[in-house]
Amino acid sequence: MPPHGEHVSKDDLKREGEIAEHLLHKAQAESSYAKNGSASGHEPLLEVRGLVKHYPLTQGILIRKQVGAVKAVDGVDFDLGQGETLGIVGESGCGKSTVAKMLVNLERPTAGQIKYKGEDITQLSGRALKAVRRNIQMVFQDPYTSLNPRMTVGDIIGEPYEIHPEVAPKGDRRKKVQDLLDVVGLNPEYINRYPHQFSGGQRQRIGIARGLALRPEIIVADEPVSALDVSVQAQVVNLLERLQDEFDLSYVFIAHDLSIVRHISDRVGVMYLGRIVEIGSDAEIYDHPTHPYTQALLSAVPVPDPDAREHRERIILSGDVPSPANPPSGCRFRTRCWKAQKRCEEEVPELAVPAVFRIGEGPTQHPSACHFAEEKQVVPSE
Amino acid sequence: MPLLEVRDLHVEFRTREGVAKAVNGVNYTVDEGETLAVLGESGSGKSVTAQAIMGILDVPPGKIAGGEILFKGRDLLKLKEEERRKVRGAEMAMIFQDALSSLNPVLSVGEQIGELFVVHKGMSRKDGKAKAVELMDRVRIPAAKERVGQYPHQFSGGMRQRIMIAMALALEPNLIIADEPTTALDVTVQAQVMDLLAELQRELNMGLILITHDLGVVADVADKIAVMYAGRIVEQAPVHEIYKAPAHPYTKGLLESIPRLDQKGQELFAIKGLPPNLMNIPPGCAFNPRCPMAQDVCRTDVPPLAEVSPTRRSACHFWKETLDASTR
């Protein structure tokens, strides 16, 4: 029995409550899994359905009225399985970071559901929300601004324990933080140093250690390596992969670098202007893309092979991404699409396996939101 | 005679903590119509070299400690600031990474482009503006005539970068230095901008120095590459050769550490450790603490830039072994 009697008994009570709740969730989730008998053999850990986030645009100083909304995320669906990595790619402004923030409950969705083990976390509050948050943690993009410069590394990594004291009793924390430093490949003796004493790659390791502190099941990583130098990127990517095996983590990996996403992901979703336009396994998306946006995006990525220069076909899109405050009608990509026709203007294509590919089996049989989906190989195969 | 020849350039920064040796003996040449890619990570000295060529280095704390920069046969470092100004903009121009902070937010883009003609060619403001419309058309900004009076914040990132290109090309210089021109852009826009730059370069037969850390972009556009590490060039070669078989362990490590779009791949090769502190560059070969091939000689002797072939150099004591290992 640790010394601080009162606190501990309170914590203990809380913990018991949470354990009971946790068991209940688990039972619920298992029963729903038995019912659905999910085809992949994995019960989805996270089910996202119809996720929407609109930021209101207002006018007037005394009398504020809403004149519109920035439709940052406008109907996103996906599943995340146990131990799986889902990559989300897209250009700036497509809403991928907003999705990340909603997953960890930093933003409340305007509509839609995020089911964690069968329970909709968007409706939770208070203690139940706190318990879920423990299991879904985030790693941020910029290791220079996401660490408090006035806190020591030990305080930064140990801060989650202040909020969730049930994970590590007070006397135990320093040891736990040192273990975490060791796990992410930093010297445990650095516990009293400040963030400015570390390089970018080392800081990102600190951010990852903080994400791991509460032993979460899901880590949402928003552009975790894009601020790092090339030679350091590989170190951090390898670390993330090792930790996934070690702690049986599931990742939602958000990035704009398509090569890194392919490397780390089991499945990939491509976003454009607040929606997922195509989703499938990494081979389905990279080797057999059927949506024109995915094809354009892939063909634009420079391949580090000068011999491929001459025989690569590149699809150069014209123009820029339209404003999410006023997205085009019908298919949102139509203003930049070379295939666009009247139908694209009138009818919103749904994210499903396109009719042409519904018969038979093959890598083209994955959801793609295009009226005129067709396969096109754009990545040179080995 | 090459268009530009940098000879044994040294640049240092005097700071309160000590002297940071940013560039330590860089040599390279660029011909007309040729693209040289300077590849390196942050702190490798790639941008500082470019600033020294353009003559926009912050002096002090920066100081050119030695070397020559021969442009069309003249040593730029010996020119008076007045003469240098005439070269800058008219004969050589630079494109920066961050277009939003490189453009003046309180002047319309038309005025900024037109200013070049007013200052260098003595045109009137009105003629300058007409020239600006012409250039904006040339870099394919839609409705150039209507948009010439708009301000930088009213343009998207890709368009701002095109405006930067328009300004750089305005006086049809012989040499363009592009410092990470597409790093801040999305891939689809990056492709547009690089295509435009390559096309205009061909048209005007300009020399281009492309400074970047992106091995993909380099493979797409460069004729030859100089790889920099800790203020030195460690390998220099025509683009096809370097990708096929690198002759320096650092280049090799870089090429192996990038994930590829066309491969799923297993664990990535990672170069261990961190780039060195420029105030305290390791003795011998600066890469030795991170190098898998390092021997005693690497810790004591700075490797010379050895001739691998007439067009190729590598600053490694064991370039033969490295080359053999990468061709196998």
XYZ file of C-alpha atoms in Angstrom:
710
model
C 0.000 0.000 0.000
C 1.607 3.297 -1.066
C 1.910 6.039 1.570
C -0.704 8.633 0.481
C -3.712 6.744 1.832
C -6.557 9.073 0.912
C -5.566 9.792 -2.651
C -4.925 6.213 -3.466
C -8.232 4.998 -2.205
C -9.925 7.598 -4.401
C -7.808 6.600 -7.353
C -8.490 2.988 -6.632
C -12.201 3.566 -6.750
C -11.844 5.402 -10.034
C -9.690 2.677 -11.444
C -12.172 -0.006 -10.447
C -14.913 1.925 -12.160
C -12.841 2.173 -15.289
C -11.891 -1.449 -15.291
C -15.551 -2.412 -14.990
C -16.377 -0.064 -17.844
C -13.532 -1.396 -19.900
C -14.681 -4.978 -19.407
C -18.194 -3.985 -20.380
C -16.894 -2.405 -23.610
C -14.860 -5.420 -24.345
C -17.838 -7.717 -23.872
C -19.986 -5.490 -26.058
C -17.362 -5.310 -28.723
C -16.860 -9.041 -28.724
C -20.547 -9.725 -29.064
C -20.860 -7.281 -31.949
C -17.850 -8.906 -33.580
C -19.502 -12.330 -33.245
C -22.637 -10.975 -34.884
C -20.949 -9.289 -37.809
C -18.209 -11.823 -38.274
C -16.101 -9.204 -40.014
C -14.607 -10.534 -43.226
C -11.025 -9.456 -42.602
C -10.919 -11.536 -39.430
C -10.318 -8.360 -37.451
C -12.895 -6.606 -35.392
C -12.488 -2.944 -36.234
C -11.051 -1.103 -33.289
C -12.265 2.172 -34.650
C -15.266 2.710 -36.909
C -15.724 6.153 -38.377
C -19.049 6.875 -40.038
C -20.222 10.028 -41.777
C -17.757 12.250 -39.966
C -18.364 15.953 -40.609
C -16.692 19.094 -39.328
C -17.897 22.501 -40.426
C -16.367 25.693 -39.106
C -18.926 28.503 -39.196
C -18.141 31.708 -41.063
C -19.789 34.652 -39.377
C -20.434 38.246 -40.280
C -21.332 41.290 -38.201
C -19.967 42.526 -34.900
C -23.011 43.189 -32.732
C -25.348 40.777 -34.359
C -23.360 37.779 -35.452
C -24.942 35.696 -38.095
C -23.601 32.700 -39.869
C -23.045 33.318 -43.533
C -21.549 29.987 -44.457
C -19.198 27.293 -43.301
C -15.773 25.980 -44.114
C -16.508 22.348 -44.810
C -13.183 21.019 -43.588
C -14.403 17.432 -43.320
C -17.600 16.510 -45.079
C -18.557 12.881 -44.697
C -15.654 10.546 -43.992
C -15.981 6.791 -43.333
C -13.287 4.277 -42.499
C -12.399 1.405 -40.183
C -9.215 0.759 -38.299
C -8.396 -2.817 -37.280
C -6.347 -4.059 -34.356
C -2.628 -3.751 -35.065
C -3.308 -2.118 -38.397
C -1.869 1.054 -39.899
C -4.229 3.208 -41.880
C -2.504 5.889 -43.911
C -4.395 9.027 -44.871
C -2.911 11.106 -47.668
C -3.990 14.307 -49.297
C -2.829 17.810 -50.095
C -2.900 20.707 -47.667
C -6.424 21.782 -46.867
C -8.024 18.413 -47.631
C -9.103 17.950 -44.008
C -6.731 15.195 -42.965
C -5.505 17.001 -39.855
C -9.060 17.871 -38.836
C -9.902 14.161 -38.990
C -6.931 13.492 -36.703
C -8.096 16.095 -34.199
C -11.578 14.614 -34.104
C -10.214 11.114 -33.551
C -8.447 12.222 -30.382
C -11.364 14.419 -29.373
C -9.569 17.723 -29.693
C -12.398 18.845 -31.965
C -16.053 17.908 -31.632
C -17.504 16.702 -34.929
C -20.455 18.590 -36.391
C -22.024 15.243 -37.271
C -21.138 11.588 -37.572
C -19.834 8.857 -35.341
C -16.465 7.658 -34.157
C -16.967 4.230 -32.621
C -14.175 2.937 -30.467
C -14.812 -0.740 -29.745
C -18.435 -0.255 -30.672
C -19.049 2.817 -28.547
C -19.591 6.237 -30.058
C -16.965 8.444 -28.431
C -18.371 11.675 -29.839
C -21.256 11.402 -27.366
C -19.110 10.749 -24.311
C -18.225 13.231 -21.622
C -16.695 13.265 -18.182
C -15.087 10.154 -16.875
C -16.046 7.887 -19.749
C -14.438 10.291 -22.242
C -11.308 10.519 -20.149
C -11.011 6.732 -20.157
C -11.312 6.568 -23.946
C -8.825 9.366 -24.437
C -6.258 7.351 -22.576
C -6.429 4.745 -25.293
C -6.208 7.095 -28.266
C -3.105 9.271 -28.203
C -1.553 11.645 -30.674
C 1.898 12.440 -32.047
C 2.144 15.896 -33.571
C 3.905 17.181 -36.653
C 6.218 19.863 -35.440
C 8.634 18.695 -32.767
C 9.733 22.303 -32.271
C 6.396 23.730 -31.176
C 4.610 20.731 -29.690
C 6.923 20.458 -26.672
C 6.731 23.064 -23.911
C 10.158 24.777 -23.834
C 9.923 25.450 -20.095
C 9.317 21.853 -19.088
C 11.975 19.202 -18.722
C 11.742 16.077 -20.812
C 10.760 14.149 -17.697
C 7.864 16.526 -17.013
C 6.723 16.438 -20.642
C 6.628 12.673 -20.875
C 5.291 12.323 -17.327
C 2.503 14.880 -17.752
C -0.030 12.315 -19.006
C 0.334 10.581 -15.638
C -0.857 13.744 -13.875
C -4.091 13.468 -15.797
C -4.380 9.708 -15.543
C -2.764 8.948 -12.160
C -4.158 5.420 -12.219
C -1.592 4.400 -14.832
C 1.439 5.154 -12.699
C 1.449 5.934 -8.982
C 3.537 8.967 -8.078
C 6.638 7.219 -6.782
C 6.841 5.067 -9.862
C 6.719 7.778 -12.500
C 10.350 8.711 -12.851
C 11.240 5.108 -13.511
C 8.443 4.799 -16.063
C 9.590 7.928 -17.894
C 13.155 6.616 -18.004
C 11.894 3.320 -19.413
C 10.008 5.240 -22.091
C 13.106 7.234 -23.009
C 14.957 3.979 -23.397
C 12.180 2.482 -25.528
C 12.311 5.388 -28.014
C 16.093 5.222 -28.196
C 17.086 8.166 -26.014
C 19.469 8.073 -23.102
C 17.412 7.741 -19.853
C 19.841 10.157 -18.206
C 18.437 12.979 -20.365
C 15.347 13.125 -18.149
C 16.208 16.535 -16.694
C 17.114 18.234 -19.955
C 15.009 20.752 -21.835
C 13.655 20.376 -25.388
C 16.050 22.959 -26.892
C 18.967 20.686 -26.002
C 17.753 18.116 -28.522
C 17.763 17.898 -32.319
C 14.575 17.612 -34.373
C 14.687 13.836 -34.600
C 15.319 13.480 -30.880
C 12.448 15.832 -30.101
C 10.133 13.765 -32.227
C 11.199 10.755 -30.172
C 10.202 12.679 -27.044
C 6.811 13.390 -28.608
C 6.426 9.694 -29.380
C 7.409 8.739 -25.817
C 4.714 11.077 -24.510
C 2.202 9.457 -26.844
C 3.171 6.038 -25.507
C 3.122 6.972 -21.825
C -0.439 5.834 -21.177
C -0.005 2.603 -23.145
C -2.680 3.538 -25.680
C -4.085 1.146 -28.252
C -4.308 3.701 -31.014
C -1.818 6.376 -31.962
C -2.870 9.103 -34.339
C 0.262 10.517 -35.953
C -0.205 13.743 -37.894
C 2.755 14.249 -40.253
C 5.202 12.843 -37.688
C 8.279 12.909 -39.916
C 7.693 15.721 -42.399
C 9.664 18.281 -40.384
C 12.731 16.035 -40.179
C 15.834 15.718 -42.338
C 15.943 12.827 -44.791
C 18.592 10.846 -42.919
C 16.670 11.197 -39.647
C 13.245 10.422 -41.145
C 14.178 6.787 -41.669
C 15.220 6.445 -38.018
C 11.851 7.697 -36.796
C 9.847 5.625 -39.293
C 11.724 2.509 -38.175
C 11.082 3.406 -34.536
C 7.337 3.723 -35.171
C 7.289 0.320 -36.849
C 9.227 -1.318 -34.039
C 6.922 0.164 -31.392
C 3.896 -1.084 -33.282
C 5.146 -4.661 -33.024
C 6.273 -4.267 -29.450
C 3.083 -2.744 -28.055
C 0.548 -4.053 -30.560
C -0.420 -0.524 -31.552
C -2.816 0.574 -34.252
C -1.824 3.686 -36.180
C -3.686 6.310 -38.083
C -0.784 7.779 -40.033
C -1.468 11.090 -41.696
C 1.015 12.500 -44.186
C 1.363 14.205 -47.514
C 4.414 12.147 -48.508
C 3.017 9.239 -50.477
C 6.214 7.183 -50.378
C 6.360 7.151 -46.589
C 2.662 6.364 -46.324
C 3.108 3.373 -48.604
C 6.047 2.188 -46.584
C 4.266 2.204 -43.255
C 0.595 1.544 -44.087
C -1.483 -1.595 -44.478
C -4.374 0.368 -45.925
C -4.467 3.844 -47.430
C -7.244 6.408 -47.783
C -6.852 9.313 -50.208
C -8.604 12.544 -49.213
C -9.629 15.463 -51.376
C -11.486 18.521 -50.121
C -13.001 16.960 -47.018
C -13.801 13.514 -48.370
C -12.130 10.194 -48.929
C -12.059 9.605 -52.686
C -10.431 6.186 -52.682
C -9.509 3.647 -50.030
C -7.925 0.215 -50.138
C -4.859 -1.845 -49.333
C -1.509 -0.295 -50.170
C -1.136 -2.402 -53.312
C -4.686 -1.594 -54.440
C -4.122 2.130 -54.118
C -0.554 2.375 -55.395
C -0.510 -0.307 -58.080
C -4.158 -0.272 -59.186
C -5.611 3.177 -58.523
C -9.021 3.762 -60.110
C -9.776 7.345 -59.049
C -8.348 10.085 -61.293
C -7.203 12.164 -58.321
C -5.216 9.285 -56.864
C -3.681 8.692 -60.279
C -2.695 12.342 -60.655
C -1.310 12.490 -57.138
C 0.782 9.356 -57.613
C 2.057 10.368 -61.019
C 3.218 13.728 -59.636
C 5.493 12.185 -57.019
C 9.091 12.399 -58.183
C 10.691 8.959 -58.243
C 14.356 8.871 -57.205
C 15.468 7.213 -60.423
C 16.726 9.381 -63.276
C 16.275 6.554 -65.776
C 12.532 6.593 -65.168
C 12.377 10.257 -66.239
C 11.788 9.647 -69.912
C 9.237 6.870 -69.811
C 7.062 8.091 -67.004
C 3.710 9.488 -67.866
C 2.832 12.384 -65.637
C -0.603 13.756 -65.144
C -0.228 17.445 -64.436
C -3.384 18.826 -62.855
C -4.357 22.333 -63.753
C -5.300 24.906 -61.160
C -5.478 24.732 -57.397
C -7.686 23.039 -54.829
C -11.015 24.939 -54.594
C -12.017 26.640 -51.349
C -13.644 24.287 -48.842
C -16.081 27.095 -47.978
C -17.607 26.732 -51.396
C -16.821 23.296 -52.792
C -17.918 22.423 -56.346
C -21.270 20.691 -56.751
C -21.388 16.984 -57.493
C -17.911 15.502 -57.531
C -15.534 17.863 -55.764
C -12.632 16.962 -57.970
C -14.426 17.751 -61.223
C -12.969 21.273 -61.590
C -9.480 19.776 -62.020
C -10.429 16.446 -63.575
C -9.737 15.685 -67.214
C -12.602 13.199 -67.334
C -15.313 15.479 -65.931
C -18.689 15.413 -67.651
C -22.177 16.694 -67.010
C -22.942 13.856 -64.627
C -20.041 14.795 -62.353
C -21.562 18.223 -61.881
C -24.963 16.917 -60.848
C -24.387 13.713 -58.977
C -22.129 13.179 -55.970
C -20.211 9.935 -56.543
C -20.430 7.638 -53.527
C -17.423 5.905 -52.027
C -18.066 2.300 -53.077
C -16.601 -0.305 -55.390
C -17.362 1.159 -58.846
C -20.001 -0.746 -60.845
C -17.511 -1.705 -63.588
C -15.346 -3.556 -61.112
C -18.098 -5.218 -59.086
C -17.985 -8.500 -60.997
C -15.257 -10.990 -60.279
C -12.328 -10.361 -58.028
C -9.143 -8.402 -58.250
C -7.160 -5.511 -56.909
C -9.449 -2.973 -58.600
C -12.273 -4.045 -56.322
C -11.882 -1.355 -53.722
C -14.006 1.711 -52.935
C -13.428 4.634 -55.286
C -15.691 7.678 -55.490
C -15.738 8.257 -59.238
C -18.466 7.919 -61.877
C -15.910 7.042 -64.506
C -13.461 4.963 -62.520
C -10.921 3.026 -64.550
C -7.652 1.423 -63.727
C -4.464 3.159 -64.702
C -0.962 2.224 -63.663
C 1.013 5.308 -62.822
C 3.722 4.022 -60.510
C 6.443 2.270 -62.493
C 6.559 -1.348 -61.362
C 9.867 -3.022 -60.716
C 34.707 28.664 -70.002
C 31.878 27.647 -67.681
C 29.156 30.173 -66.882
C 29.858 29.944 -63.173
C 32.804 28.502 -61.369
C 33.043 28.338 -57.588
C 36.615 27.755 -56.421
C 37.539 26.654 -52.933
C 34.882 28.764 -51.246
C 35.002 29.173 -47.475
C 32.286 30.858 -45.436
C 32.128 31.204 -41.685
C 29.743 32.718 -39.194
C 31.107 34.434 -36.134
C 28.719 33.976 -33.263
C 28.940 34.488 -29.542
C 29.449 30.755 -29.032
C 32.281 30.526 -31.518
C 32.982 30.297 -35.237
C 30.628 28.103 -37.255
C 32.303 26.856 -40.405
C 29.362 26.667 -42.778
C 31.239 26.205 -46.062
C 34.678 24.595 -46.121
C 36.157 24.576 -49.594
C 33.400 24.110 -52.147
C 34.146 23.737 -55.855
C 31.587 23.449 -58.608
C 30.816 24.659 -62.105
C 27.611 25.338 -64.009
C 27.364 25.710 -67.792
C 24.745 27.463 -69.837
C 21.575 25.390 -70.119
C 22.796 23.023 -67.455
C 21.083 22.029 -64.214
C 23.241 21.401 -61.183
C 21.434 19.999 -58.172
C 23.022 20.716 -54.806
C 21.765 18.106 -52.403
C 22.141 18.219 -48.659
C 20.405 18.275 -45.307
C 19.851 21.336 -43.169
C 23.170 22.783 -42.073
C 25.142 21.238 -44.929
C 26.016 24.665 -46.342
C 24.037 24.374 -49.556
C 22.051 27.568 -49.069
C 24.988 29.533 -47.680
C 26.998 28.766 -50.822
C 24.122 30.072 -52.918
C 23.864 33.230 -50.826
C 27.568 33.838 -51.286
C 27.182 33.521 -55.066
C 24.249 35.918 -55.107
C 26.013 38.287 -52.727
C 23.178 38.310 -50.222
C 25.035 36.763 -47.337
C 24.477 38.502 -43.998
C 27.833 40.147 -43.340
C 28.445 40.134 -40.379
C 27.934 37.555 -38.820
C 28.785 35.821 -42.087
C 32.217 36.190 -43.647
C 33.659 34.867 -46.854
C 36.934 33.484 -45.591
C 38.417 32.500 -48.912
C 37.918 31.351 -52.482
C 36.717 32.747 -55.780
C 33.362 32.924 -57.521
C 33.966 33.321 -61.243
C 30.893 34.378 -63.197
C 31.505 34.743 -66.932
C 35.191 34.895 -66.056
C 34.949 37.736 -63.524
C 35.556 37.157 -59.834
C 32.365 38.402 -58.172
C 34.050 38.653 -54.800
C 36.366 41.367 -56.148
C 33.576 43.529 -57.532
C 32.377 46.671 -55.774
C 28.896 46.470 -54.250
C 27.648 48.897 -56.921
C 28.814 46.642 -59.747
C 27.503 43.622 -57.959
C 24.023 45.133 -57.854
C 24.026 45.359 -61.625
C 24.800 41.643 -61.882
C 22.196 40.666 -59.333
C 18.750 40.433 -60.900
C 19.945 41.200 -64.411
C 22.473 38.425 -64.941
C 21.722 36.076 -62.081
C 18.551 35.726 -60.054
C 17.281 33.673 -57.167
C 14.032 31.889 -56.311
C 13.375 31.332 -52.631
C 11.534 28.600 -50.778
C 8.924 30.634 -49.032
C 7.235 32.876 -51.553
C 4.903 34.492 -49.037
C 7.706 35.865 -46.913
C 9.904 36.764 -49.893
C 7.282 38.965 -51.517
C 6.399 42.372 -50.126
C 2.903 42.110 -48.627
C 2.037 45.798 -49.070
C 2.933 46.122 -52.751
C 0.836 44.634 -55.522
C 2.543 41.853 -57.454
C 2.476 44.037 -60.582
C 4.477 46.754 -58.849
C 6.982 44.230 -57.551
C 7.616 42.635 -60.918
C 7.554 46.015 -62.692
C 10.066 47.473 -60.252
C 12.790 45.322 -61.794
C 12.320 47.049 -65.130
C 12.142 50.479 -63.542
C 15.367 49.979 -61.592
C 17.467 48.039 -64.080
C 16.122 49.231 -67.427
C 14.955 52.721 -66.515
C 11.415 52.118 -67.764
C 8.426 54.078 -66.534
C 6.145 52.513 -63.911
C 3.401 52.145 -66.508
C 5.636 50.224 -68.914
C 6.880 48.164 -66.002
C 3.340 47.136 -65.206
C 2.700 46.154 -68.813
C 5.819 43.998 -68.686
C 4.519 42.452 -65.453
C 1.303 41.347 -67.172
C 3.365 39.808 -69.967
C 5.487 37.858 -67.478
C 2.521 36.689 -65.434
C 1.036 35.346 -68.653
C 4.271 33.592 -69.371
C 4.245 31.762 -66.022
C 0.597 30.892 -66.733
C -1.265 32.877 -64.139
C -4.846 32.934 -65.368
C -6.415 36.366 -65.953
C -3.043 38.099 -65.540
C -4.418 41.456 -66.649
C -7.039 41.529 -63.912
C -4.779 40.110 -61.230
C -1.727 42.317 -61.764
C -3.012 44.777 -59.144
C -3.620 42.136 -56.483
C -1.484 41.537 -53.407
C 0.547 38.402 -52.579
C -1.927 37.098 -49.970
C -4.621 36.931 -52.635
C -2.749 34.232 -54.532
C -2.416 30.536 -53.722
C 0.950 29.026 -52.766
C 1.595 27.640 -56.240
C 0.771 30.944 -57.909
C 2.965 32.901 -55.524
C 5.845 30.627 -56.431
C 5.119 31.335 -60.120
C 5.237 35.041 -59.400
C 8.658 34.499 -57.821
C 9.709 32.680 -60.971
C 8.363 35.523 -63.078
C 10.433 38.016 -61.095
C 13.550 35.878 -61.376
C 13.150 35.562 -65.130
C 12.098 39.152 -65.744
C 15.449 40.378 -67.017
C 16.341 37.085 -68.696
C 19.340 36.259 -66.538
C 21.957 33.670 -67.496
C 21.894 31.924 -64.146
C 19.041 31.055 -61.816
C 19.536 29.800 -58.287
C 16.449 28.059 -56.920
C 16.660 27.377 -53.190
C 14.126 24.649 -52.306
C 11.631 26.156 -54.763
C 8.925 23.529 -54.234
C 9.459 22.343 -50.667
C 6.483 24.298 -49.340
C 4.165 23.109 -52.127
C 1.896 20.096 -52.513
C 3.007 17.388 -54.938
C 0.543 18.193 -57.703
C 1.516 21.867 -57.574
C 5.194 20.963 -57.224
C 4.960 19.107 -60.523
C 3.401 22.156 -62.212
C 6.061 24.514 -60.905
C 9.047 22.262 -61.711
C 7.730 21.706 -65.227
C 7.375 25.423 -65.769
C 10.860 26.108 -64.468
C 12.424 23.424 -66.655
C 10.605 24.677 -69.728
C 11.650 28.295 -69.245
C 15.201 27.220 -68.545
C 15.340 25.400 -71.880
C 13.797 28.321 -73.690
C 16.283 30.868 -72.332
C 19.230 28.450 -72.152
C 19.927 29.405 -68.558
C 22.187 27.707 -66.066
C 20.196 26.480 -63.062
C 21.413 25.670 -59.574
C 18.709 23.715 -57.812
C 19.178 23.468 -54.071
C 17.118 20.750 -52.469
C 16.997 17.838 -50.061
C 14.489 15.901 -52.165
C 16.174 13.039 -54.004
C 13.062 12.560 -56.121
C 13.018 16.098 -57.522
C 16.740 15.857 -58.271
C 16.306 12.650 -60.259
C 13.597 14.321 -62.300
C 15.395 17.445 -63.457
C 19.132 17.522 -62.735
C 22.008 16.971 -65.175
C 24.597 16.662 -62.444
C 24.606 16.537 -58.672
C 26.811 17.831 -55.903
C 26.115 16.222 -52.515
C 27.088 18.396 -49.556
C 27.796 17.412 -45.978
C 29.081 19.688 -43.221
C 30.132 22.420 -45.637
C 31.966 20.202 -48.103
C 31.077 18.497 -51.317
C 31.354 14.783 -50.646
C 30.332 13.533 -54.069
C 29.869 15.101 -57.461
C 28.664 13.237 -60.530
C 26.296 13.130 -63.508
C 22.803 12.278 -62.274
C 22.471 8.813 -63.816
C 25.738 7.557 -62.391
C 25.101 8.668 -58.849
C 21.715 6.974 -58.596
C 23.015 3.804 -60.187
C 26.075 3.456 -57.995
C 26.970 6.023 -55.355
C 30.678 6.335 -54.567
C 30.331 7.897 -51.114
C 28.817 6.193 -48.058
C 26.732 9.286 -47.238
C 25.133 9.386 -50.695
C 24.590 5.659 -50.484
C 22.945 5.999 -47.073
C 20.676 8.787 -48.292
C 19.536 6.803 -51.303
C 18.838 3.733 -49.207
C 17.028 5.587 -46.451
C 14.202 6.985 -48.563
C 11.028 4.925 -48.872
C 10.012 4.358 -52.488
C 6.616 4.785 -54.041
C 7.091 1.660 -56.117
C 8.243 -0.580 -53.294
C 6.665 -1.732 -50.087
C 10.033 -2.675 -48.670
C 11.106 -3.931 -45.276
C 12.853 -1.931 -42.623
C 14.388 1.258 -43.955
C 18.112 1.681 -43.872
C 18.803 4.481 -41.421
C 21.998 6.519 -41.220
C 22.810 6.406 -37.532
C 23.459 9.501 -35.478
C 22.979 13.169 -36.278
C 24.551 15.748 -38.600
C 27.548 17.415 -36.908
C 27.581 20.695 -35.063
C 29.260 23.232 -37.371
C 31.146 24.780 -34.456
C 32.736 21.475 -33.768
C 33.147 19.460 -36.961
C 34.748 16.066 -36.282
C 38.414 15.821 -37.317
C 39.233 13.848 -40.439
C 36.191 13.050 -42.543
C 33.189 14.921 -41.087
C 30.958 11.930 -41.787
C 33.143 9.422 -39.928
C 31.076 9.137 -36.695
C 28.034 8.092 -38.754
C 29.817 6.059 -41.406
C 29.554 2.252 -41.449
C 32.909 2.004 -43.267
C 34.951 4.323 -41.055
C 38.534 3.271 -40.281
C 41.292 4.949 -38.304
C 42.449 7.006 -41.286
C 38.958 8.579 -41.543
C 39.275 9.935 -38.028
C 42.557 11.702 -38.714
C 42.823 12.655 -42.410
C 40.390 14.782 -44.371
C 39.708 12.774 -47.546
C 40.561 14.660 -50.770
C 37.992 14.934 -53.553
C 39.320 11.960 -55.515
C 38.727 11.477 -59.224
C 36.446 8.496 -59.795
C 36.087 9.246 -63.502
C 36.725 12.411 -65.555
C 33.242 13.681 -64.652
C 32.998 12.278 -61.194
C 34.526 12.995 -57.761
C 34.159 11.452 -54.321
C 35.616 12.648 -51.025
C 36.024 9.280 -49.365
C 39.138 7.315 -48.498
C 37.273 4.181 -49.503
C 35.403 5.350 -52.583
C 36.549 2.313 -54.564
C 35.128 -0.088 -51.993
C 31.910 1.920 -51.739
C 31.499 1.975 -55.505
C 32.155 -1.764 -55.733
C 29.668 -2.469 -52.958
C 26.981 -0.392 -54.657
C 27.491 -1.837 -58.140
C 27.225 -5.360 -56.881
